[in-house]
Coordinates of C-alpha atoms in Angstrom, one line a residue:
X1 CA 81.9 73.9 71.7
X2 CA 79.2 73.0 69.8
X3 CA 78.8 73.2 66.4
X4 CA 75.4 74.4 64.1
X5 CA 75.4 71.8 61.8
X6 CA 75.3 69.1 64.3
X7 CA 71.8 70.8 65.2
X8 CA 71.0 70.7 61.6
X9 CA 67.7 68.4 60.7
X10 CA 67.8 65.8 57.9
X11 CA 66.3 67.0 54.8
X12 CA 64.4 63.3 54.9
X13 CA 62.7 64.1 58.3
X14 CA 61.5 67.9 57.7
X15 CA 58.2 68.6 57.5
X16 CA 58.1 71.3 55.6
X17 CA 60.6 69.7 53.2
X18 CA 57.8 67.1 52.3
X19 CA 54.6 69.3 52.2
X20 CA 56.3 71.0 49.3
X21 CA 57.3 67.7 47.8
X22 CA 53.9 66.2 48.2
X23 CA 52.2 68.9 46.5
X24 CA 54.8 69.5 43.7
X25 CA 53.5 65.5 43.2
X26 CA 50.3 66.1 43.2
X27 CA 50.6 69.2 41.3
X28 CA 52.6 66.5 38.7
X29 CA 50.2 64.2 38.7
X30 CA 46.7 66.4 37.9
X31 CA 49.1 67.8 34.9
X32 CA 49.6 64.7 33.7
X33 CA 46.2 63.1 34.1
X34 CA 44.8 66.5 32.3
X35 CA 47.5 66.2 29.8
X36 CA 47.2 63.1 28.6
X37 CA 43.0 63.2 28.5
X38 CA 43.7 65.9 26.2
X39 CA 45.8 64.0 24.1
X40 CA 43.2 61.0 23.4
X41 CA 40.5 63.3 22.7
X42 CA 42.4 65.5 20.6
X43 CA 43.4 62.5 18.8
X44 CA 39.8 61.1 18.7
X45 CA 38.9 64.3 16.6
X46 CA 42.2 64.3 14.3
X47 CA 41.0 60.5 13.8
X48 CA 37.4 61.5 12.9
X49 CA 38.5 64.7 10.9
X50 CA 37.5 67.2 13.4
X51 CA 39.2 70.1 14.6
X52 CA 38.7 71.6 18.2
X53 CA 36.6 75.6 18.2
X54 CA 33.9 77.0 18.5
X55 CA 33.1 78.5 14.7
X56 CA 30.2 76.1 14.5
X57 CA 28.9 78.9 16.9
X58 CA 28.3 81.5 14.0
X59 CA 26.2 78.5 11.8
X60 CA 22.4 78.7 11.9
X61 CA 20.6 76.7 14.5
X62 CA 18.0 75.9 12.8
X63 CA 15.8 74.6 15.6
X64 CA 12.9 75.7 17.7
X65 CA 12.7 76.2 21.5
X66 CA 9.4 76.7 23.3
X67 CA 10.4 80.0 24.9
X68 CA 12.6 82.9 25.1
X69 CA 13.4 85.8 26.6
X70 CA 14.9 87.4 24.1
X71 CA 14.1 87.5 20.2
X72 CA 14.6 84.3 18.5
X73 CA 14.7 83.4 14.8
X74 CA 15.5 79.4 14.4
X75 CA 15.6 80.2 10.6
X76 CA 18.1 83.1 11.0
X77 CA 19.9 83.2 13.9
X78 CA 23.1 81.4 15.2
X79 CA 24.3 78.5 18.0
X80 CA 25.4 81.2 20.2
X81 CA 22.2 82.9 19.9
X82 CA 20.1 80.3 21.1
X83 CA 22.3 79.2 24.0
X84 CA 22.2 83.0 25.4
X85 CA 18.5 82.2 25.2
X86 CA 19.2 78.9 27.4
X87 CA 21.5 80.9 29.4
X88 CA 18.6 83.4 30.1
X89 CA 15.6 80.7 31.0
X90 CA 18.6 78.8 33.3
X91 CA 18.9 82.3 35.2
X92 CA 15.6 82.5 35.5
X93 CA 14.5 79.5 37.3
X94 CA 17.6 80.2 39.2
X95 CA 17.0 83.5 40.5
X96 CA 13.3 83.0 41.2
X97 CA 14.2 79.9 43.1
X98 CA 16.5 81.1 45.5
X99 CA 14.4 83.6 46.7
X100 CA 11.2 81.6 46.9
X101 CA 12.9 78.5 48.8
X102 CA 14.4 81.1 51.2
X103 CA 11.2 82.0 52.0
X104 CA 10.0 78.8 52.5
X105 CA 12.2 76.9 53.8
X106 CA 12.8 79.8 56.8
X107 CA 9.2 79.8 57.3
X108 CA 9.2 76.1 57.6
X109 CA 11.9 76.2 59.6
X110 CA 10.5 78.8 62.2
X111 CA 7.4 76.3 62.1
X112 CA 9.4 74.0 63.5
X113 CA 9.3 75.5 66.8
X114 CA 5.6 76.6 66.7
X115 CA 3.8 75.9 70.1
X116 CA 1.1 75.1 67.6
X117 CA 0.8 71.4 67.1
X118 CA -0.6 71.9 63.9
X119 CA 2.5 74.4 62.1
X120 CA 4.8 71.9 64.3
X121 CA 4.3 68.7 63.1
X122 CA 3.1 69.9 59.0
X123 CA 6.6 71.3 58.9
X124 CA 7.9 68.2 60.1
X125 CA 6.0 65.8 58.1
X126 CA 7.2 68.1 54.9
X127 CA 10.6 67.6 55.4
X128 CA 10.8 64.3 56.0
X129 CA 8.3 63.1 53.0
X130 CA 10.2 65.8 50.6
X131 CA 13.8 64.8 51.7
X132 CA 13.3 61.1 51.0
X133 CA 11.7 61.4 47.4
X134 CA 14.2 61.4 44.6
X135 CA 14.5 65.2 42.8
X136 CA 13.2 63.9 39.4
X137 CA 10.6 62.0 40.6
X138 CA 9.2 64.9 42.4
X139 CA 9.6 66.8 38.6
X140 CA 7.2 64.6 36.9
X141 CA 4.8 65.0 40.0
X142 CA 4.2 68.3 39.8
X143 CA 4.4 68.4 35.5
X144 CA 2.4 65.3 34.9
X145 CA -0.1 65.2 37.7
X146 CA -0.6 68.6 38.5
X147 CA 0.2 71.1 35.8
X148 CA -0.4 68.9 32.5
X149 CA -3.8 68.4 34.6
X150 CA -4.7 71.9 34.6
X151 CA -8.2 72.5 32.9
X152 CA -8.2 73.9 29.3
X153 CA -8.5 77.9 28.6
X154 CA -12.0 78.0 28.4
X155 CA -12.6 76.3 31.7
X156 CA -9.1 78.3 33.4
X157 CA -9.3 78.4 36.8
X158 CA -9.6 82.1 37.6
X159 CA -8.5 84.4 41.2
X160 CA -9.2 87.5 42.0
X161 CA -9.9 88.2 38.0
X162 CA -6.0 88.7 37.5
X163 CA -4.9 85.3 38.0
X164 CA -5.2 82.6 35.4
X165 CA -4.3 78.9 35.5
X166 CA -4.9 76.9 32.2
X167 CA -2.5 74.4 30.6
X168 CA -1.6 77.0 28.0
X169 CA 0.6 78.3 31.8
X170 CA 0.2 80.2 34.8
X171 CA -0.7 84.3 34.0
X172 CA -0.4 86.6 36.6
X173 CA -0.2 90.3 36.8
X174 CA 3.0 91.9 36.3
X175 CA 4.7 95.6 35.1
X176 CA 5.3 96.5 31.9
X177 CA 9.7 97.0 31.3
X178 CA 9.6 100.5 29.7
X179 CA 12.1 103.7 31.0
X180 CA 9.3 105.1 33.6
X181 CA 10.0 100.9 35.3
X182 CA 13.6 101.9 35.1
X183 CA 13.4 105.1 37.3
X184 CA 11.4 103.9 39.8
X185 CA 13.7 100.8 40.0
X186 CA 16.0 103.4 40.7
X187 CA 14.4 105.1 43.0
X188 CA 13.4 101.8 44.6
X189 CA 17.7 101.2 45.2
X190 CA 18.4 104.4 46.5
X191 CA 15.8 103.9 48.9
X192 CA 17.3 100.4 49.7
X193 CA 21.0 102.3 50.1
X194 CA 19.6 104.6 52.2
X195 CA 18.1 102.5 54.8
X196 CA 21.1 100.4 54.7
X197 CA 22.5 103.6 55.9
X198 CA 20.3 104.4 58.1
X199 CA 19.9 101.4 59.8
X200 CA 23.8 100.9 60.3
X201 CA 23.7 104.7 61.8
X202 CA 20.7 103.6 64.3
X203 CA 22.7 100.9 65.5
X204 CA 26.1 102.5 65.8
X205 CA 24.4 105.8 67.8
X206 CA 22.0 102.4 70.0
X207 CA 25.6 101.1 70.7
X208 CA 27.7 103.7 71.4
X209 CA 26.0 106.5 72.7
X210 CA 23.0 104.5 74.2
X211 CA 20.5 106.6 72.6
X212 CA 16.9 104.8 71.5
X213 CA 16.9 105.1 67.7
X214 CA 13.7 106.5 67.1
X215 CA 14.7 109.0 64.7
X216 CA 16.1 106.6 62.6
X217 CA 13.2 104.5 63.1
X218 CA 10.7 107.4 62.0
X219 CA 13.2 107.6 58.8
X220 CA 12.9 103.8 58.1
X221 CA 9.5 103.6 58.5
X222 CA 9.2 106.8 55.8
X223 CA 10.9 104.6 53.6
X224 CA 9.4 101.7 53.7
X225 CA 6.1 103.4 53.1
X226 CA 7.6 105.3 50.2
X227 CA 8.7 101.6 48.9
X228 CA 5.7 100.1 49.1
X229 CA 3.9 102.8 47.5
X230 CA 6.0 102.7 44.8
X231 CA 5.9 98.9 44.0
X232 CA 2.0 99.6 44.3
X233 CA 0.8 102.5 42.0
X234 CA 4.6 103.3 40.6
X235 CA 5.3 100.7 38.3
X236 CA 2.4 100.3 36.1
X237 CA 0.8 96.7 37.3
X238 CA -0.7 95.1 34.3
X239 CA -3.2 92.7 34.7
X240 CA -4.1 89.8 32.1
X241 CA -6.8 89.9 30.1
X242 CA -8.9 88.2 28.2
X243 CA -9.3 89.7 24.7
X244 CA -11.0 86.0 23.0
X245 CA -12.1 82.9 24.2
X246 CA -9.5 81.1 25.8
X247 CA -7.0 84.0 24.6
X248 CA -5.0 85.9 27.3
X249 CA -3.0 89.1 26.8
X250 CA -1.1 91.3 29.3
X251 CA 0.9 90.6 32.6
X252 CA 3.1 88.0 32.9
X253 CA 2.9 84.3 31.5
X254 CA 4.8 81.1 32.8
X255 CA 4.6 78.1 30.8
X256 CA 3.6 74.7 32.7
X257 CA 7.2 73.1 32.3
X258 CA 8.8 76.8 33.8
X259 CA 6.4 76.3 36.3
X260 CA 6.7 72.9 37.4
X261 CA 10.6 73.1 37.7
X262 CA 10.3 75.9 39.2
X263 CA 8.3 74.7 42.0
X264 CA 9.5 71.7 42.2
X265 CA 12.9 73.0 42.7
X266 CA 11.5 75.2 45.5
X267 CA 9.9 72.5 47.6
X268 CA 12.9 70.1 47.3
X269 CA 15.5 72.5 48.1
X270 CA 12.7 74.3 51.0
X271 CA 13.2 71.1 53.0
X272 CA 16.5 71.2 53.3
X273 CA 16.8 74.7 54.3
X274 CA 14.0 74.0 56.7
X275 CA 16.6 71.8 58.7
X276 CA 19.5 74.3 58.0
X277 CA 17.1 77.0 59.6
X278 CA 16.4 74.6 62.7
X279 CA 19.6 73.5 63.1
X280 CA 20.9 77.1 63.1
X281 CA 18.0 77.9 66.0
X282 CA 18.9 74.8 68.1
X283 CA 22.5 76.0 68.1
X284 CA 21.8 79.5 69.7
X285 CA 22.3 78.2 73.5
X286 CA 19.3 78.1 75.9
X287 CA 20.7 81.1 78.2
X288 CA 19.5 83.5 74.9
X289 CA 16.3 82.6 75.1
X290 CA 15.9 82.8 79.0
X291 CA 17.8 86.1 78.7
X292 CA 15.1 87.5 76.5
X293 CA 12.1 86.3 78.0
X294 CA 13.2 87.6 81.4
X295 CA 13.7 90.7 79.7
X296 CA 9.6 90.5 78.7
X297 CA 10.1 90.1 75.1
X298 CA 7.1 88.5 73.0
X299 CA 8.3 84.8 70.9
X300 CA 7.8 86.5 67.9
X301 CA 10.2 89.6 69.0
X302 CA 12.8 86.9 70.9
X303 CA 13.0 85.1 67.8
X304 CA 13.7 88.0 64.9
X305 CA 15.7 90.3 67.3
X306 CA 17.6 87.8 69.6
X307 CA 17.8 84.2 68.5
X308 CA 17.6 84.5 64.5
X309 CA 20.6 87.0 63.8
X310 CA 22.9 84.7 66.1
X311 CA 21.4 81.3 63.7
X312 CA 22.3 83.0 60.7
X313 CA 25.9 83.0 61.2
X314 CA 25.7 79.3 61.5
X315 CA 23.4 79.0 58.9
X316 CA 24.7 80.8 55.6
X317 CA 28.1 78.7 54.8
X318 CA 25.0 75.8 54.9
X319 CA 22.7 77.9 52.9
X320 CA 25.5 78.5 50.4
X321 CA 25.8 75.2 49.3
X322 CA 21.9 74.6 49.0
X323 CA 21.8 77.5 46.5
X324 CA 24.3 75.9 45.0
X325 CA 22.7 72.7 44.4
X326 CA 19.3 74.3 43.1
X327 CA 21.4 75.7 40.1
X328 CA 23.1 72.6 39.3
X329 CA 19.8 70.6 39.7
X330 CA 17.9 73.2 37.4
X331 CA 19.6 70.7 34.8
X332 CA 16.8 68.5 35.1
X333 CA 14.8 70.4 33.5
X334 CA 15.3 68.4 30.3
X335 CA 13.4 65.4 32.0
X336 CA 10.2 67.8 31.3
X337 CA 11.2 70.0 28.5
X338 CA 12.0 73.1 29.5
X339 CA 14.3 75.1 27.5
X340 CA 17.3 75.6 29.9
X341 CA 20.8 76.0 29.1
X342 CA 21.9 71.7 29.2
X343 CA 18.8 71.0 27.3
X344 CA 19.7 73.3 24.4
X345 CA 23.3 72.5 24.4
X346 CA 22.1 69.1 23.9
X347 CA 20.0 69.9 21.0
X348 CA 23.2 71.6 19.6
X349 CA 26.1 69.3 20.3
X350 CA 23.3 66.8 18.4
X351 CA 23.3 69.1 15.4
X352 CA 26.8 69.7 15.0
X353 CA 28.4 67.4 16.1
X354 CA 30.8 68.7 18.9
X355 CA 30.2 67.2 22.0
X356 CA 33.5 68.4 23.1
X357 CA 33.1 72.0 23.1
X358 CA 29.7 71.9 24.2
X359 CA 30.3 70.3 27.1
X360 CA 33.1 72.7 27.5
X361 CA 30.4 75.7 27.3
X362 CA 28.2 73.8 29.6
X363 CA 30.7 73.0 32.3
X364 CA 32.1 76.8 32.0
X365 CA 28.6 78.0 32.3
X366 CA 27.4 76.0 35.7
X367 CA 31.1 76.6 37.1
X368 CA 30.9 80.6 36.5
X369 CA 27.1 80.5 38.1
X370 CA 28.2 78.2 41.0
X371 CA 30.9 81.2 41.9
X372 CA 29.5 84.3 41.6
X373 CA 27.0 82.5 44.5
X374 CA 29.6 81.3 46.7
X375 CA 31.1 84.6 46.2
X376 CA 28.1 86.7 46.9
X377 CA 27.3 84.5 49.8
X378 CA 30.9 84.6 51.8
X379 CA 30.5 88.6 51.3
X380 CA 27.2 88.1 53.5
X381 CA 28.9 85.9 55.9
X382 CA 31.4 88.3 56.5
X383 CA 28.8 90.7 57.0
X384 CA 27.1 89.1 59.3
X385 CA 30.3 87.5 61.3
X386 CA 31.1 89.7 64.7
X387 CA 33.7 92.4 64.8
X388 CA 36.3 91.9 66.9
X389 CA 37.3 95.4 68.2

């Protein structure tokens, strides 16, 4: 007979006795190291006769910034105040810049498999000369030699007679934010909703039932049309104008330091989502391609309806962290002094004092950003992922 605890493993050589022991260690350890840089800078402060919080918020700031999107009052209103303000010109640049180096960086990764020579090898040579130039360097580039260069207002450079360039900033036309801008941004969702909808429904009845979708179709095309004639005459386009020399009014106006970060955060971060994009291509196997070409489909169709839909579940988890990167990197904008959210906390952790918990903020603030894009861009990958039935 044989007995159960003669089957029994040592404690010393189970597995799963040491995974929890190794993390209760490290567990232990990151405590302790946190701990214990607590303690020195919490004594620094006591030594120095400060106390750790954040009333300085409340105090008046008391200095300028060169723009806002909000109301701002250096000789009235608070810390807090003027770091929303930060906040707001950081989300900018942020927002903006996603979407334009999407744009271009797909479009320059598409090139990348042009049968023209010319698309081919520009959107080669563009990768490879932005890639291997430092971020910052790239910054001063485009503020120093090309925006600080522009002409002055009474010799702007003018397009279309809506379009201004000076180095007073970039004006272009725009819509004015009122309640009538409001419903048609509403209308503008729904319409969005519904051809979600409807698009899902085309492919579900093209799927199962092996119908052709043309109904749908006809109702996204009805859509679209509605959309665009919405964005066109709905909104209320303003166009800048010129009231006095030099002297613009109307539309929208970008400073030179908005507008050199802004592009050159877009053509840094393009490049590398020009490779992401090719990478995610060249990994869609060759039998795709010959599959749709046999079936008589045009490069342009074989590319948006068969090979790009199976690259973009390779290439999001890649895309996430390049969005990523663009917000963190929108720090630099101190280098040309832009008002962003790090250059103002500087200013205030100068003022007051309290590096500490301004760094805190700061750290709080990039962490918070960095999340709600990693988490907005899993929910796409799991939207785009096949369903296993």
């Amino acid at each position: 007979m044989t007995h159960n605890s003669e089957h029994k493993i040592p404690l010393w050589r189970d597995d799963r006795f040491w995974k929890i022991v190794l993390q209760v260690l490290a567990a232990v350890v990151a405590i302790s190291l946190v701990s214990l840089l607590w303690y020195n800078v919490t004594v620094n402060m006591q030594n120095q006769g400060i106390q750790f919080g954040f009333g300085f918020l409340k105090d008046q700031a008391s200095f300028a910034i060169q723009e806002s999107p909000i109301s701002y009052n250096p000789a009235r209103d608070p810390y807090r105040r003027v770091l929303f303000a930060g906040l707001l010109n950081s989300l900018r640049v942020m927002v903006s810049g996603i979407v334009l180096t999407t744009i271009l960086g797909v479009a320059m990764g598409v090139a990348s498999f042009s049968g023209n020579w010319l698309l081919r090898k520009g959107s080669q040579v563009y990768v490879e000369v932005v890639r291997n130039i430092p971020l910052l360097l790239q910054l001063f580039f485009w503020y120093k030699v090309v925006f600080l260069k522009f002409p002055n207002p009474s010799n702007r450079i003018e397009w279309l007679g809506s379009i201004y360039l000076s180095n007073r900033g970039v004006f272009l036309p725009w819509f004015p934010v009122n309640w009538n801008f409001v419903a048609w941004m509403g209308v503008l969702v729904g319409c969005a909703i519904a051809s979600i909808l409807l698009w899902r429904w085309r492919i579900q009845q093209m799927l199962e039932r092996g119908q052709s979708g043309r109904v749908q179709l006809l109702g996204l095309a009805v859509l679209g049309i509605a959309a665009i004639l919405i964005i066109l005459f709905g909104l209320g386009w303003q166009a800048p104008q010129e009231i006095a020399t030099g002297t613009i009014t109307g539309g929208l106006r970008l400073s030179i330091e908005f507008s050199a970060l802004l592009v050159g955060l877009v053509v840094y971060t393009g490049a590398y989502i020009a490779e992401i994009v090719r990478a995610g291509i060249q990994s869609v196997s060759q039998g795709q391609w010959e599959a749709a070409r046999a079936l008589g489909l045009r490069p342009g169709l074989t590319m948006r309806l068969v090979v790009f839909p199976q690259a973009l579940r390779v290439m999001i988890p890649l895309l996430n962290s390049q969005y990523m990167n663009l917000a963190k990197n929108s720090s630099l904008a101190i280098a040309i002094g832009y008002a962003d959210i790090y250059s103002i906390a500087n200013t205030t952790y100068n003022q007051t004092g309290r590096p500490v918990e301004v760094m805190f903020i700061i750290m709080m603030t990039y962490l918070i950003i960095n999340l709600a894009i990693s988490l907005s861009m899993n929910g796409l990958n799991k939207m785009v992922q096949l369903q296993e039935r």
